[in-house]
mmCIF file of C-alpha atoms in Angstrom:
data_model
loop_
_atom_site.group_PDB
_atom_site.id
_atom_site.type_symbol
_atom_site.label_atom_id
_atom_site.label_comp_id
_atom_site.label_asym_id
_atom_site.label_seq_id
_atom_site.Cartn_x
_atom_site.Cartn_y
_atom_site.Cartn_z
ATOM 1 C CA UNK A 1 0.238 0.157 0.107
ATOM 2 C CA UNK A 2 1.364 3.697 -1.017
ATOM 3 C CA UNK A 3 1.764 5.964 1.338
ATOM 4 C CA UNK A 4 -0.013 9.534 1.051
ATOM 5 C CA UNK A 5 2.316 11.897 -0.411
ATOM 6 C CA UNK A 6 2.535 15.897 -1.258
ATOM 7 C CA UNK A 7 4.704 17.294 -3.484
ATOM 8 C CA UNK A 8 8.193 18.437 -1.982
ATOM 9 C CA UNK A 9 7.605 16.168 1.740
ATOM 10 C CA UNK A 10 9.047 12.664 1.951
ATOM 11 C CA UNK A 11 6.153 11.008 3.521
ATOM 12 C CA UNK A 12 7.615 8.402 6.451
ATOM 13 C CA UNK A 13 5.668 5.177 7.278
ATOM 14 C CA UNK A 14 4.401 6.710 10.517
ATOM 15 C CA UNK A 15 4.890 3.914 13.122
ATOM 16 C CA UNK A 16 8.478 3.613 11.922
ATOM 17 C CA UNK A 17 9.231 7.412 12.796
ATOM 18 C CA UNK A 18 7.818 7.496 16.733
ATOM 19 C CA UNK A 19 10.085 10.227 17.490
ATOM 20 C CA UNK A 20 8.168 12.440 14.802
ATOM 21 C CA UNK A 21 4.886 11.710 17.485
ATOM 22 C CA UNK A 22 4.203 13.094 20.553
ATOM 23 C CA UNK A 23 3.411 10.488 22.902
ATOM 24 C CA UNK A 24 0.087 10.678 22.527
ATOM 25 C CA UNK A 25 -0.154 10.743 19.406
ATOM 26 C CA UNK A 26 2.401 7.891 18.667
ATOM 27 C CA UNK A 27 0.794 5.495 21.529
ATOM 28 C CA UNK A 28 -3.063 6.236 19.183
ATOM 29 C CA UNK A 29 -1.414 5.442 16.412
ATOM 30 C CA UNK A 30 0.074 1.738 17.015
ATOM 31 C CA UNK A 31 -3.776 0.776 18.496
ATOM 32 C CA UNK A 32 -5.270 1.930 15.401
ATOM 33 C CA UNK A 33 -5.891 0.330 11.834
ATOM 34 C CA UNK A 34 -5.479 3.499 10.243
ATOM 35 C CA UNK A 35 -2.202 4.175 10.253
ATOM 36 C CA UNK A 36 -0.861 1.836 7.665
ATOM 37 C CA UNK A 37 -2.618 4.555 5.489
ATOM 38 C CA UNK A 38 -0.996 7.384 7.210
ATOM 39 C CA UNK A 39 2.523 8.368 6.225
ATOM 40 C CA UNK A 40 4.532 11.339 8.965
ATOM 41 C CA UNK A 41 6.335 14.446 7.428
ATOM 42 C CA UNK A 42 9.436 16.483 8.446
ATOM 43 C CA UNK A 43 8.623 19.576 8.100
ATOM 44 C CA UNK A 44 10.853 22.842 9.825
ATOM 45 C CA UNK A 45 8.953 23.253 13.870
ATOM 46 C CA UNK A 46 8.719 27.382 13.087
ATOM 47 C CA UNK A 47 6.233 27.126 9.919
ATOM 48 C CA UNK A 48 3.850 24.299 11.629
ATOM 49 C CA UNK A 49 1.500 26.812 11.476
ATOM 50 C CA UNK A 50 -0.994 26.126 8.907
ATOM 51 C CA UNK A 51 -0.817 29.298 6.477
ATOM 52 C CA UNK A 52 3.067 29.019 6.486
ATOM 53 C CA UNK A 53 3.087 25.325 6.606
ATOM 54 C CA UNK A 54 1.294 26.212 3.065
ATOM 55 C CA UNK A 55 2.996 28.853 1.595
ATOM 56 C CA UNK A 56 6.501 27.278 2.376
ATOM 57 C CA UNK A 57 5.645 24.516 1.547
ATOM 58 C CA UNK A 58 3.184 24.443 -2.180
ATOM 59 C CA UNK A 59 -0.016 22.907 -0.268
ATOM 60 C CA UNK A 60 -2.730 24.080 -0.920
ATOM 61 C CA UNK A 61 -5.493 25.555 2.150
ATOM 62 C CA UNK A 62 -8.218 23.192 1.300
ATOM 63 C CA UNK A 63 -5.357 20.046 1.815
ATOM 64 C CA UNK A 64 -5.134 21.249 5.348
ATOM 65 C CA UNK A 65 -7.064 20.049 8.388
ATOM 66 C CA UNK A 66 -7.336 21.473 11.568
ATOM 67 C CA UNK A 67 -8.401 20.687 15.035
ATOM 68 C CA UNK A 68 -9.427 23.361 17.254
ATOM 69 C CA UNK A 69 -11.013 22.418 20.590
ATOM 70 C CA UNK A 70 -14.028 23.692 21.971
ATOM 71 C CA UNK A 71 -15.646 23.421 25.485
ATOM 72 C CA UNK A 72 -19.294 24.986 26.370
ATOM 73 C CA UNK A 73 -21.056 23.853 29.875
ATOM 74 C CA UNK A 74 -24.650 22.394 30.728
ATOM 75 C CA UNK A 75 -25.328 21.895 33.848
ATOM 76 C CA UNK A 76 -22.093 22.600 35.346
ATOM 77 C CA UNK A 77 -20.855 19.463 33.235
ATOM 78 C CA UNK A 78 -17.943 21.287 30.952
ATOM 79 C CA UNK A 79 -18.293 19.804 28.023
ATOM 80 C CA UNK A 80 -15.280 19.486 25.380
ATOM 81 C CA UNK A 81 -14.738 18.578 22.048
ATOM 82 C CA UNK A 82 -12.376 18.645 19.095
ATOM 83 C CA UNK A 83 -13.292 19.717 15.514
ATOM 84 C CA UNK A 84 -11.707 18.680 12.237
ATOM 85 C CA UNK A 85 -11.577 21.944 9.460
ATOM 86 C CA UNK A 86 -10.491 21.823 6.154
ATOM 87 C CA UNK A 87 -8.300 24.615 6.786
ATOM 88 C CA UNK A 88 -9.628 26.598 4.678
ATOM 89 C CA UNK A 89 -12.694 26.818 6.521
ATOM 90 C CA UNK A 90 -13.785 27.670 10.371
ATOM 91 C CA UNK A 91 -15.620 25.602 12.332
ATOM 92 C CA UNK A 92 -19.034 27.174 13.201
ATOM 93 C CA UNK A 93 -18.969 26.993 17.127
ATOM 94 C CA UNK A 94 -21.994 29.482 17.317
ATOM 95 C CA UNK A 95 -24.486 27.146 15.657
ATOM 96 C CA UNK A 96 -23.056 23.724 14.893
ATOM 97 C CA UNK A 97 -21.595 22.949 17.623
ATOM 98 C CA UNK A 98 -23.395 24.452 20.632
ATOM 99 C CA UNK A 99 -26.157 22.263 19.000
ATOM 100 C CA UNK A 100 -24.097 19.155 19.354
ATOM 101 C CA UNK A 101 -21.602 19.569 22.488
ATOM 102 C CA UNK A 102 -25.666 20.567 23.599
ATOM 103 C CA UNK A 103 -24.136 23.993 25.626
ATOM 104 C CA UNK A 104 -26.371 27.345 25.762
ATOM 105 C CA UNK A 105 -22.129 28.863 24.861
ATOM 106 C CA UNK A 106 -18.926 27.085 22.529
ATOM 107 C CA UNK A 107 -16.129 28.242 22.863
ATOM 108 C CA UNK A 108 -12.257 27.485 21.406
ATOM 109 C CA UNK A 109 -10.505 25.920 24.802
ATOM 110 C CA UNK A 110 -7.003 28.119 26.062
ATOM 111 C CA UNK A 111 -4.468 26.888 24.792
ATOM 112 C CA UNK A 112 -3.074 26.871 27.543
ATOM 113 C CA UNK A 113 -5.452 24.493 28.164
ATOM 114 C CA UNK A 114 -5.036 22.319 25.963
ATOM 115 C CA UNK A 115 -1.449 22.737 25.009
ATOM 116 C CA UNK A 116 -1.583 21.225 29.079
ATOM 117 C CA UNK A 117 -4.540 18.323 28.122
ATOM 118 C CA UNK A 118 -3.514 16.596 24.812
ATOM 119 C CA UNK A 119 -0.532 16.330 25.311
ATOM 120 C CA UNK A 120 0.538 17.579 22.545
ATOM 121 C CA UNK A 121 2.210 21.250 21.513
ATOM 122 C CA UNK A 122 0.773 24.040 20.117
ATOM 123 C CA UNK A 123 0.290 24.993 16.168
ATOM 124 C CA UNK A 124 0.619 20.340 16.470
ATOM 125 C CA UNK A 125 -2.649 19.445 18.328
ATOM 126 C CA UNK A 126 -4.025 17.231 16.394
ATOM 127 C CA UNK A 127 -7.196 13.866 16.848
ATOM 128 C CA UNK A 128 -5.240 11.396 17.704
ATOM 129 C CA UNK A 129 -4.049 10.922 21.054
ATOM 130 C CA UNK A 130 -6.579 12.710 22.061
ATOM 131 C CA UNK A 131 -7.061 12.660 25.757
ATOM 132 C CA UNK A 132 -10.740 10.487 26.921
ATOM 133 C CA UNK A 133 -14.042 11.746 27.944
ATOM 134 C CA UNK A 134 -13.288 14.054 24.298
ATOM 135 C CA UNK A 135 -15.670 13.961 21.500
ATOM 136 C CA UNK A 136 -14.392 14.544 17.966
ATOM 137 C CA UNK A 137 -16.199 16.429 15.547
ATOM 138 C CA UNK A 138 -15.013 15.944 11.755
ATOM 139 C CA UNK A 139 -16.704 17.916 9.028
ATOM 140 C CA UNK A 140 -17.991 15.857 6.193
ATOM 141 C CA UNK A 141 -15.755 17.517 4.100
ATOM 142 C CA UNK A 142 -13.066 16.760 5.292
ATOM 143 C CA UNK A 143 -13.924 12.981 3.460
ATOM 144 C CA UNK A 144 -13.330 13.710 0.445
ATOM 145 C CA UNK A 145 -9.662 15.599 0.523
ATOM 146 C CA UNK A 146 -6.973 13.397 -1.337
ATOM 147 C CA UNK A 147 -4.329 13.831 0.356
ATOM 148 C CA UNK A 148 -5.218 15.846 4.419
ATOM 149 C CA UNK A 149 -2.079 16.844 6.028
ATOM 150 C CA UNK A 150 -3.021 17.253 9.831
ATOM 151 C CA UNK A 151 -0.704 18.465 12.905
ATOM 152 C CA UNK A 152 1.051 14.918 14.494
ATOM 153 C CA UNK A 153 1.247 16.084 17.938
ATOM 154 C CA UNK A 154 4.598 18.195 17.536
ATOM 155 C CA UNK A 155 5.534 20.805 15.480
ATOM 156 C CA UNK A 156 8.241 19.804 13.139
ATOM 157 C CA UNK A 157 6.316 17.335 10.991
ATOM 158 C CA UNK A 158 3.374 16.518 10.289
ATOM 159 C CA UNK A 159 0.235 13.319 9.471
ATOM 160 C CA UNK A 160 -0.289 13.194 6.183
ATOM 161 C CA UNK A 161 -4.259 9.880 5.527
ATOM 162 C CA UNK A 162 -6.192 10.596 2.824
ATOM 163 C CA UNK A 163 -9.374 12.238 3.802
ATOM 164 C CA UNK A 164 -12.135 9.686 4.464
ATOM 165 C CA UNK A 165 -9.933 8.153 6.517
ATOM 166 C CA UNK A 166 -10.544 11.075 9.125
ATOM 167 C CA UNK A 167 -14.536 9.032 9.846
ATOM 168 C CA UNK A 168 -12.272 5.650 10.878
ATOM 169 C CA UNK A 169 -10.746 8.214 13.864
ATOM 170 C CA UNK A 170 -11.842 6.909 16.601
ATOM 171 C CA UNK A 171 -14.621 8.126 18.061
ATOM 172 C CA UNK A 172 -14.680 10.489 15.141
ATOM 173 C CA UNK A 173 -18.641 12.247 14.882
ATOM 174 C CA UNK A 174 -18.532 12.912 11.067
ATOM 175 C CA UNK A 175 -20.773 16.117 10.694
ATOM 176 C CA UNK A 176 -22.464 17.945 7.899
ATOM 177 C CA UNK A 177 -22.542 21.776 8.334
ATOM 178 C CA UNK A 178 -19.623 21.512 11.467
ATOM 179 C CA UNK A 179 -17.897 24.336 8.943
ATOM 180 C CA UNK A 180 -18.306 27.564 7.414
#
């Protein structure tokens, strides 16, 4: 089986390169059958943010899949979810996420807290290896991506996988209209 590729980046078998992954991401990949169709690519850590990477490596924005962490409260209970949307869209926090979490107000989790709770670096948060109890929403438009470029949990690499594989991520809930 061939690995997903993006011109200008060297695709490596993800399970053979644990040093290019955050620990929780590596642990999740070992347990996930989709890892056989997932590659890791090394990048300059200063270019980990989506727009910078897109420009530096000539990766179209529509190939990026951003993972954003949101939270809201209902009856004193906090509800947290990671949302995967194409990089050329924005997660619909005020309508779709509020409805899905069944909360009055949803907002992005502060970055320092997201980093601490995921064990991943800012700019590298990914839907693999998330804390238990967090929901995972994937915008349905991501499934048609030929190759989705995702965080790897660290800033010095990215994951590449066929977009349809996002539906098979552990706990994934595919949502129509998650992004605008």
